[in-house]
Amino acid sequence: MARIYIIDVTNRDGVQTARLGLSKLEKTMINIYLNEMGIFQSEFGFPTTKHEQYYLQANLELAEMGVLQPIRLGGWVRAVAEDVKKAFELVPGIKHLNLSISTSDQMIRGKFLGRKTREDILATMVEAVDAARACGAETIGVNAEDASRTEIDFLVRFASAAKEHGATRFRYCDTLGYDNPFTIYESARTLAEQVGMPIELHCHGDLGMAVANSLAGAKGVIDGGQDAYINTTVNGLGERAGNADLVATVLAVTKSKRFSEKYQLAKPVDLTKAWKISRFASYAFRVPIPINQPGVGANAFAHSSGIHADGVLKDPENYELYSFNELGRGEPELVETGREICSGEYSGISGFSHVMGKLAVKFKDAQEAEEILELVRYANVEAQKPLVEDELLFIAKYPRIAKKLLTLIPLE
Ligand SMILES: [Zn+2]
């Protein structure tokens, strides 16, 4: 039976969003939390972007060390052979790639301005897939940008050509959030049946249907006999109105009416980490979690009206589909209301020792403490806000890796 896999694209679609960004350490923490949740793959960045290279290399090292296991780390590049080659030059250890190119007539007319035909798009993509294989990519996803506005016959041709040249998956991008559950079901099913390869669903929320479309698309793919891969982001942050929210998508797959009778996750997702990853992403992106966010919003388990409060006190299932415990909520949180010493880019050893002492971190000697402090200062230069406990612990535990992912070399 075909199954559903989750590919989280927070570190790619999330960070390319206007006004939003993450430090390299924050991106690393997202990968670590996704791995803890059991997410299949993280699209962890842009291997042709120079300032990403040390971060990407450092995260691949974490994978080799077993820290980022079993999650897969996949890079995103344009489906152009020279970009693929550049990716392997800057990040030699990269194993998984998604190659992206626009396929709709709108984009061919409006973006390539007559410089490319459909045949050119096919040729360029196929050349990129060949290059990725030649460079040793283990898995290759081929992305059709604006797939939902592309004629289905051309999409079938495009995906079939990708498959013939050794691509592993086809990514159906509803780039503008134009699909609805009925149309994406049809397209996804047709592609699965006619191309015969696993399909990714990449849905946006411009019409408020990203999660619903992801489920309908996954159903279409599975009904067509193939595995479905849903793209998500933490807190649904992504271009414009955002992407399918990770937590809401997993809840919808596992809790919505009758869906999981036939359509199931390939591996369970540990939602007890949902609260932690959502809160961290909210802090790191500096974007509050909406009060009515599924599962992790402040009101997701709040009741005040007489009938609801009475009902939920008698039996939570009267007014709650799932329990707050399942999402890792319910633990009291300590908030410092008095004096607070935080990390910063100008921190000194005394304040730093106090902060680390509270986390029960012991240093070998003064020199080691000074070295970790220096890395923490650099991490703060990038983050421009106090580091969270997990980030401090990460730097103390993996100073060599931290040094690498904090490395930025703009001049040569
Ligand atoms: Zn997108």
Coordinates of C-alpha atoms and ligand atoms in Angstrom, one line a residue:
M1 CA 0.0 0.0 0.0
A2 CA 1.4 3.4 -1.0
R3 CA 2.0 5.8 1.9
I4 CA 2.4 9.5 2.8
Y5 CA 5.8 11.0 3.6
I6 CA 6.4 14.5 5.0
I7 CA 9.1 16.8 3.5
D8 CA 9.4 20.0 5.5
V9 CA 10.6 23.0 3.5
T10 CA 10.8 25.6 6.3
N11 CA 14.5 26.0 5.7
R12 CA 13.9 26.7 2.0
D13 CA 10.4 28.1 1.3
G14 CA 10.1 29.5 4.8
V15 CA 13.3 31.5 4.7
Q16 CA 12.9 32.8 1.2
T17 CA 9.7 34.5 2.3
A18 CA 9.6 38.3 2.3
R19 CA 10.5 39.8 5.7
L20 CA 11.4 36.4 7.2
G21 CA 14.8 34.8 7.8
L22 CA 16.7 32.4 10.1
S23 CA 20.2 32.3 11.3
K24 CA 22.3 29.3 10.3
L25 CA 22.1 28.0 13.8
E26 CA 18.3 28.5 13.9
K27 CA 18.1 26.5 10.6
T28 CA 20.2 23.8 12.2
M29 CA 17.9 23.7 15.3
I30 CA 14.8 23.3 12.9
N31 CA 16.6 20.3 11.3
I32 CA 17.2 18.8 14.7
Y33 CA 13.6 19.3 15.9
L34 CA 12.3 17.9 12.6
N35 CA 14.5 14.9 13.0
E36 CA 13.2 14.4 16.6
M37 CA 9.7 14.5 15.3
G38 CA 10.4 11.7 12.8
I39 CA 10.0 13.9 9.7
F40 CA 11.2 12.1 6.5
Q41 CA 13.1 14.9 4.9
S42 CA 14.1 18.5 5.5
E43 CA 14.7 20.7 2.5
F44 CA 17.6 22.3 4.3
G45 CA 18.7 25.1 2.0
F46 CA 20.3 26.4 -1.1
P47 CA 23.5 24.7 -2.1
T48 CA 24.4 27.2 -4.8
T49 CA 24.1 30.1 -2.4
K50 CA 27.6 30.8 -1.1
H51 CA 26.7 31.9 2.4
E52 CA 24.8 28.6 2.9
Q53 CA 27.7 26.3 2.1
Y54 CA 29.3 26.0 5.5
Y55 CA 25.9 25.6 7.2
L56 CA 24.9 22.9 4.7
Q57 CA 28.3 21.1 5.1
A58 CA 28.0 21.3 8.9
N59 CA 24.6 19.8 8.8
L60 CA 25.7 17.0 6.6
E61 CA 28.5 16.3 9.1
L62 CA 25.8 16.2 11.8
A63 CA 24.1 13.6 9.7
E64 CA 27.3 11.6 9.4
M65 CA 27.8 11.8 13.2
G66 CA 24.3 10.4 13.7
V67 CA 22.9 13.6 15.2
L68 CA 20.8 14.3 12.2
Q69 CA 19.6 10.7 11.6
P70 CA 17.5 9.3 10.1
I71 CA 16.1 12.5 8.5
R72 CA 17.2 13.2 5.0
L73 CA 18.7 16.5 4.1
G74 CA 17.8 17.7 0.6
G75 CA 19.0 20.8 -1.2
W76 CA 17.0 23.0 -3.6
V77 CA 18.5 24.3 -6.9
R78 CA 17.3 25.5 -10.2
A79 CA 16.9 22.7 -12.8
V80 CA 19.9 23.9 -14.7
A81 CA 23.0 21.7 -15.2
E82 CA 25.5 24.4 -14.2
D83 CA 23.6 25.0 -10.9
V84 CA 23.7 21.3 -10.2
K85 CA 27.4 21.2 -10.7
K86 CA 27.9 24.3 -8.6
A87 CA 25.9 22.7 -5.8
F88 CA 28.3 19.7 -5.7
E89 CA 31.3 22.1 -5.8
L90 CA 30.1 24.1 -2.8
V91 CA 28.6 21.2 -0.9
P92 CA 30.4 18.1 -2.1
G93 CA 28.6 15.7 0.4
I94 CA 25.1 16.6 -0.7
K95 CA 23.1 13.5 -1.5
H96 CA 19.5 14.6 -2.1
L97 CA 18.4 17.4 -4.5
N98 CA 15.3 18.9 -5.8
L99 CA 15.6 20.6 -9.2
S100 CA 13.1 23.3 -10.0
I101 CA 11.9 24.9 -13.2
S102 CA 8.7 26.6 -14.3
T103 CA 6.4 24.7 -16.6
S104 CA 3.2 26.7 -17.2
D105 CA 2.6 28.7 -20.4
Q106 CA 2.0 31.7 -18.1
M107 CA 5.6 31.4 -16.8
I108 CA 7.0 30.5 -20.2
R109 CA 5.4 33.7 -21.6
G110 CA 5.6 36.0 -18.6
K111 CA 8.9 34.9 -17.0
F112 CA 11.1 33.5 -19.8
L113 CA 9.6 36.2 -22.2
G114 CA 9.7 34.0 -25.2
R115 CA 13.3 33.0 -24.8
K116 CA 12.3 29.4 -23.9
T117 CA 9.7 27.0 -25.4
R118 CA 8.2 24.0 -23.8
E119 CA 10.8 21.9 -25.6
D120 CA 13.6 24.0 -24.1
I121 CA 12.1 23.5 -20.6
L122 CA 12.2 19.8 -21.1
A123 CA 15.7 19.8 -22.5
T124 CA 17.1 22.0 -19.7
M125 CA 15.5 19.9 -17.0
V126 CA 16.7 16.6 -18.5
E127 CA 20.2 18.0 -18.7
A128 CA 20.0 19.0 -15.0
V129 CA 18.8 15.5 -14.0
D130 CA 21.7 14.0 -16.0
A131 CA 24.2 16.3 -14.3
A132 CA 22.8 15.4 -10.8
R133 CA 23.1 11.7 -11.5
A134 CA 26.7 12.2 -12.9
C135 CA 27.6 14.1 -9.8
G136 CA 26.4 11.2 -7.6
A137 CA 23.0 12.4 -6.3
E138 CA 21.2 9.6 -4.5
T139 CA 17.7 11.0 -4.9
I140 CA 16.5 13.6 -7.3
G141 CA 13.2 15.3 -7.1
V142 CA 12.1 17.3 -10.1
N143 CA 9.9 20.3 -9.4
A144 CA 7.4 21.7 -11.9
E145 CA 6.9 25.3 -10.7
D146 CA 3.4 26.5 -11.3
A147 CA 2.3 22.9 -12.1
S148 CA -1.3 23.8 -11.2
R149 CA -1.5 26.2 -14.2
T150 CA 0.3 23.8 -16.5
E151 CA -1.6 21.7 -19.0
I152 CA -1.7 18.2 -17.6
D153 CA -0.5 16.5 -20.8
F154 CA 2.7 18.6 -20.7
L155 CA 3.2 17.8 -17.0
V156 CA 2.9 14.1 -17.8
R157 CA 5.5 14.5 -20.5
F158 CA 7.7 16.5 -18.2
A159 CA 7.5 14.1 -15.3
S160 CA 8.0 11.1 -17.6
A161 CA 11.1 12.6 -19.1
A162 CA 12.5 13.2 -15.6
K163 CA 11.7 9.7 -14.6
E164 CA 13.4 8.3 -17.7
H165 CA 16.6 10.2 -16.9
G166 CA 16.7 8.8 -13.3
A167 CA 14.7 11.3 -11.2
T168 CA 13.2 9.7 -8.1
R169 CA 10.2 11.9 -7.5
F170 CA 8.1 14.6 -9.2
R171 CA 7.1 17.7 -7.3
Y172 CA 3.7 19.1 -8.2
C173 CA 4.0 22.8 -7.2
D174 CA 0.7 24.6 -6.7
T175 CA 2.9 27.7 -6.6
L176 CA 0.1 30.2 -6.4
G177 CA -2.3 28.2 -4.3
Y178 CA -4.6 28.1 -7.2
D179 CA -5.8 24.5 -6.9
N180 CA -8.8 23.3 -4.9
P181 CA -9.1 19.8 -3.4
F182 CA -11.1 18.6 -6.4
T183 CA -8.7 19.8 -9.1
I184 CA -5.5 18.7 -7.3
Y185 CA -7.0 15.3 -6.7
E186 CA -7.5 14.8 -10.4
S187 CA -4.1 16.2 -11.4
A188 CA -2.3 14.2 -8.8
R189 CA -4.1 10.9 -9.7
T190 CA -3.5 11.4 -13.4
L191 CA 0.2 12.0 -12.9
A192 CA 0.6 9.0 -10.6
E193 CA -1.2 6.7 -13.0
Q194 CA 0.3 8.0 -16.2
V195 CA 3.9 8.6 -15.0
G196 CA 4.2 5.9 -12.4
M197 CA 6.5 7.6 -10.0
P198 CA 6.1 9.0 -6.4
I199 CA 4.7 12.5 -6.3
E200 CA 5.3 15.4 -4.0
L201 CA 2.5 17.9 -3.3
H202 CA 3.7 21.5 -2.7
C203 CA 0.7 23.6 -1.8
H204 CA 0.3 27.3 -0.9
G205 CA -2.4 29.0 1.0
D206 CA -3.4 31.9 -1.2
L207 CA -7.0 30.7 -1.1
G208 CA -6.8 29.2 2.3
M209 CA -6.6 25.5 1.1
A210 CA -3.0 24.5 1.5
V211 CA -3.6 21.7 4.0
A212 CA -6.8 20.5 2.4
N213 CA -5.1 20.5 -1.1
S214 CA -2.2 18.5 0.3
L215 CA -4.5 15.8 1.6
A216 CA -6.6 15.7 -1.5
G217 CA -3.4 15.6 -3.6
A218 CA -2.0 12.8 -1.5
K219 CA -5.2 10.9 -1.9
G220 CA -5.0 11.3 -5.7
V221 CA -1.4 10.1 -5.7
I222 CA -2.1 7.0 -3.6
D223 CA -5.3 6.2 -5.5
G224 CA -3.0 6.3 -8.5
G225 CA -0.8 3.7 -6.9
Q226 CA 2.2 5.8 -5.8
D227 CA 3.7 7.1 -2.6
A228 CA 2.8 10.7 -1.8
Y229 CA 5.2 13.3 -0.3
I230 CA 3.6 16.3 1.3
N231 CA 5.6 19.5 1.6
T232 CA 5.0 21.5 4.8
T233 CA 6.5 24.4 6.8
V234 CA 6.6 25.0 10.5
N235 CA 3.7 27.4 11.4
G236 CA 2.8 27.4 7.7
L237 CA 5.3 30.2 7.0
G238 CA 6.2 30.5 3.4
E239 CA 5.9 32.7 0.3
R240 CA 3.0 35.2 0.6
A241 CA 0.1 33.4 2.4
G242 CA 2.4 30.5 3.3
N243 CA 2.6 26.8 2.8
A244 CA 0.8 23.8 4.3
D245 CA 1.4 23.9 8.1
L246 CA 3.4 21.0 9.4
V247 CA 1.4 20.3 12.5
A248 CA -2.0 21.0 10.9
T249 CA -1.1 18.6 8.0
V250 CA -0.1 15.8 10.3
L251 CA -3.2 16.3 12.4
A252 CA -5.4 16.4 9.3
V253 CA -3.8 13.2 7.9
T254 CA -4.1 11.3 11.2
K255 CA -7.3 12.8 12.8
S256 CA -9.7 13.9 10.1
K257 CA -12.8 11.9 9.3
R258 CA -12.0 8.4 7.9
F259 CA -8.9 9.7 6.1
S260 CA -6.4 7.4 7.8
E261 CA -8.4 4.3 7.2
K262 CA -6.8 4.2 3.8
Y263 CA -4.2 7.0 3.7
Q264 CA -1.4 6.7 6.2
L265 CA 1.9 8.2 7.1
A266 CA 4.8 5.9 6.1
K267 CA 6.4 6.5 9.5
P268 CA 4.7 8.0 12.6
V269 CA 5.3 11.7 13.4
D270 CA 5.9 12.4 17.0
L271 CA 3.5 15.3 17.6
T272 CA 4.6 15.7 21.2
K273 CA 7.4 17.8 19.8
A274 CA 4.9 20.1 18.0
W275 CA 4.7 22.6 20.7
K276 CA 8.4 22.9 21.0
I277 CA 9.2 23.3 17.2
S278 CA 6.3 25.8 16.7
R279 CA 7.3 27.9 19.6
F280 CA 11.0 27.9 18.5
A281 CA 10.1 28.8 14.9
S282 CA 7.8 31.6 16.2
Y283 CA 10.7 33.0 18.3
A284 CA 13.3 32.5 15.6
F285 CA 11.2 34.1 12.8
R286 CA 9.8 36.7 15.2
V287 CA 6.3 35.8 14.0
P288 CA 3.7 35.1 16.7
I289 CA 1.7 31.9 16.4
P290 CA -1.9 33.0 15.5
I291 CA -4.3 32.6 18.5
N292 CA -6.5 30.2 16.5
Q293 CA -3.6 28.1 15.0
P294 CA -4.6 24.4 14.9
G295 CA -3.0 22.5 17.8
V296 CA -0.5 25.1 18.9
G297 CA -2.5 28.4 19.0
A298 CA -3.3 29.9 22.4
N299 CA -6.9 29.2 21.9
A300 CA -6.6 25.6 20.5
F301 CA -7.7 24.2 23.9
A302 CA -9.3 27.2 25.5
H303 CA -13.0 27.2 26.3
S304 CA -15.0 30.0 28.0
S305 CA -18.6 29.8 26.9
G306 CA -20.9 28.1 29.4
I307 CA -22.0 25.2 27.2
H308 CA -18.5 24.4 25.8
A309 CA -16.7 24.8 29.2
D310 CA -19.3 22.5 30.9
G311 CA -19.1 20.0 28.1
V312 CA -15.3 19.8 27.9
L313 CA -15.0 19.5 31.7
K314 CA -17.4 16.5 31.7
D315 CA -15.6 14.9 28.8
P316 CA -12.9 16.6 26.7
E317 CA -14.0 14.7 23.6
N318 CA -17.2 16.7 23.7
Y319 CA -15.4 19.7 22.2
E320 CA -11.8 18.6 21.4
L321 CA -10.7 16.4 18.6
Y322 CA -7.4 15.6 20.1
S323 CA -5.7 16.2 23.4
F324 CA -3.2 19.0 24.3
N325 CA -0.8 16.3 25.7
E326 CA -0.5 14.8 22.2
L327 CA 1.0 18.0 21.0
G328 CA 3.5 18.3 23.9
R329 CA 1.5 21.0 25.7
G330 CA 0.5 21.1 29.3
E331 CA 3.9 21.4 30.9
P332 CA 4.2 24.6 33.1
E333 CA 6.6 27.0 31.6
L334 CA 9.0 29.0 33.7
V335 CA 9.2 32.7 32.7
E336 CA 11.8 34.8 34.4
T337 CA 10.1 37.8 36.0
G338 CA 13.1 39.2 37.8
R339 CA 16.7 39.7 36.9
E340 CA 17.7 37.9 33.7
I341 CA 21.1 37.4 32.1
C342 CA 20.9 36.6 28.4
S343 CA 23.5 35.8 25.8
G344 CA 24.5 38.5 23.4
E345 CA 27.1 39.4 20.8
Y346 CA 28.9 41.5 23.5
S347 CA 28.6 39.0 26.4
G348 CA 31.4 38.6 28.9
I349 CA 32.6 35.5 30.7
S350 CA 30.9 36.2 34.0
G351 CA 27.4 36.5 32.6
F352 CA 28.0 33.6 30.2
S353 CA 29.2 31.3 33.0
H354 CA 26.1 32.2 35.0
V355 CA 23.8 31.3 32.0
M356 CA 25.6 28.1 31.3
G357 CA 25.7 27.2 35.0
K358 CA 21.9 27.3 35.1
L359 CA 21.9 24.8 32.2
A360 CA 24.3 22.6 34.2
V361 CA 27.0 22.9 31.6
K362 CA 30.5 22.4 33.0
F363 CA 33.7 23.5 31.2
K364 CA 37.0 21.7 31.4
D365 CA 38.9 25.0 32.0
A366 CA 38.8 28.7 31.5
Q367 CA 40.1 28.4 28.0
E368 CA 37.2 26.1 26.9
A369 CA 34.6 28.4 28.4
E370 CA 36.2 31.4 26.6
E371 CA 36.1 29.4 23.3
I372 CA 32.4 28.5 23.7
L373 CA 31.6 32.1 24.7
E374 CA 33.3 33.4 21.5
L375 CA 31.1 31.1 19.4
V376 CA 28.0 32.2 21.3
R377 CA 28.9 35.8 20.5
Y378 CA 29.1 35.0 16.8
A379 CA 25.8 33.2 16.9
N380 CA 24.3 36.3 18.5
V381 CA 25.7 38.5 15.7
E382 CA 23.7 36.4 13.3
A383 CA 20.5 35.9 15.4
Q384 CA 20.3 39.5 16.9
K385 CA 18.3 38.1 19.8
P386 CA 19.2 36.0 22.8
L387 CA 19.9 32.4 22.0
V388 CA 17.5 29.8 23.5
E389 CA 18.7 27.1 25.8
D390 CA 18.9 24.4 23.1
E391 CA 21.1 26.6 21.0
L392 CA 23.5 27.3 23.9
L393 CA 23.6 23.5 24.6
F394 CA 24.2 22.8 21.0
I395 CA 27.2 25.1 20.8
A396 CA 28.7 23.7 24.0
K397 CA 28.2 20.1 22.8
Y398 CA 29.4 20.6 19.1
P399 CA 31.7 23.6 19.1
R400 CA 33.5 22.5 16.0
I401 CA 30.3 22.1 14.0
A402 CA 29.0 25.4 15.5
K403 CA 32.1 27.1 14.3
K404 CA 31.6 25.8 10.8
L405 CA 28.0 26.8 10.5
L406 CA 28.7 30.2 11.8
T407 CA 31.4 30.7 9.1
L408 CA 30.6 33.4 6.6
I409 CA 33.3 34.4 4.1
P410 CA 32.0 37.1 1.7
L411 CA 35.4 38.0 0.2
E412 CA 38.1 35.8 -1.3
Ligands
ZN1 ZN 6.6 27.2 -2.5

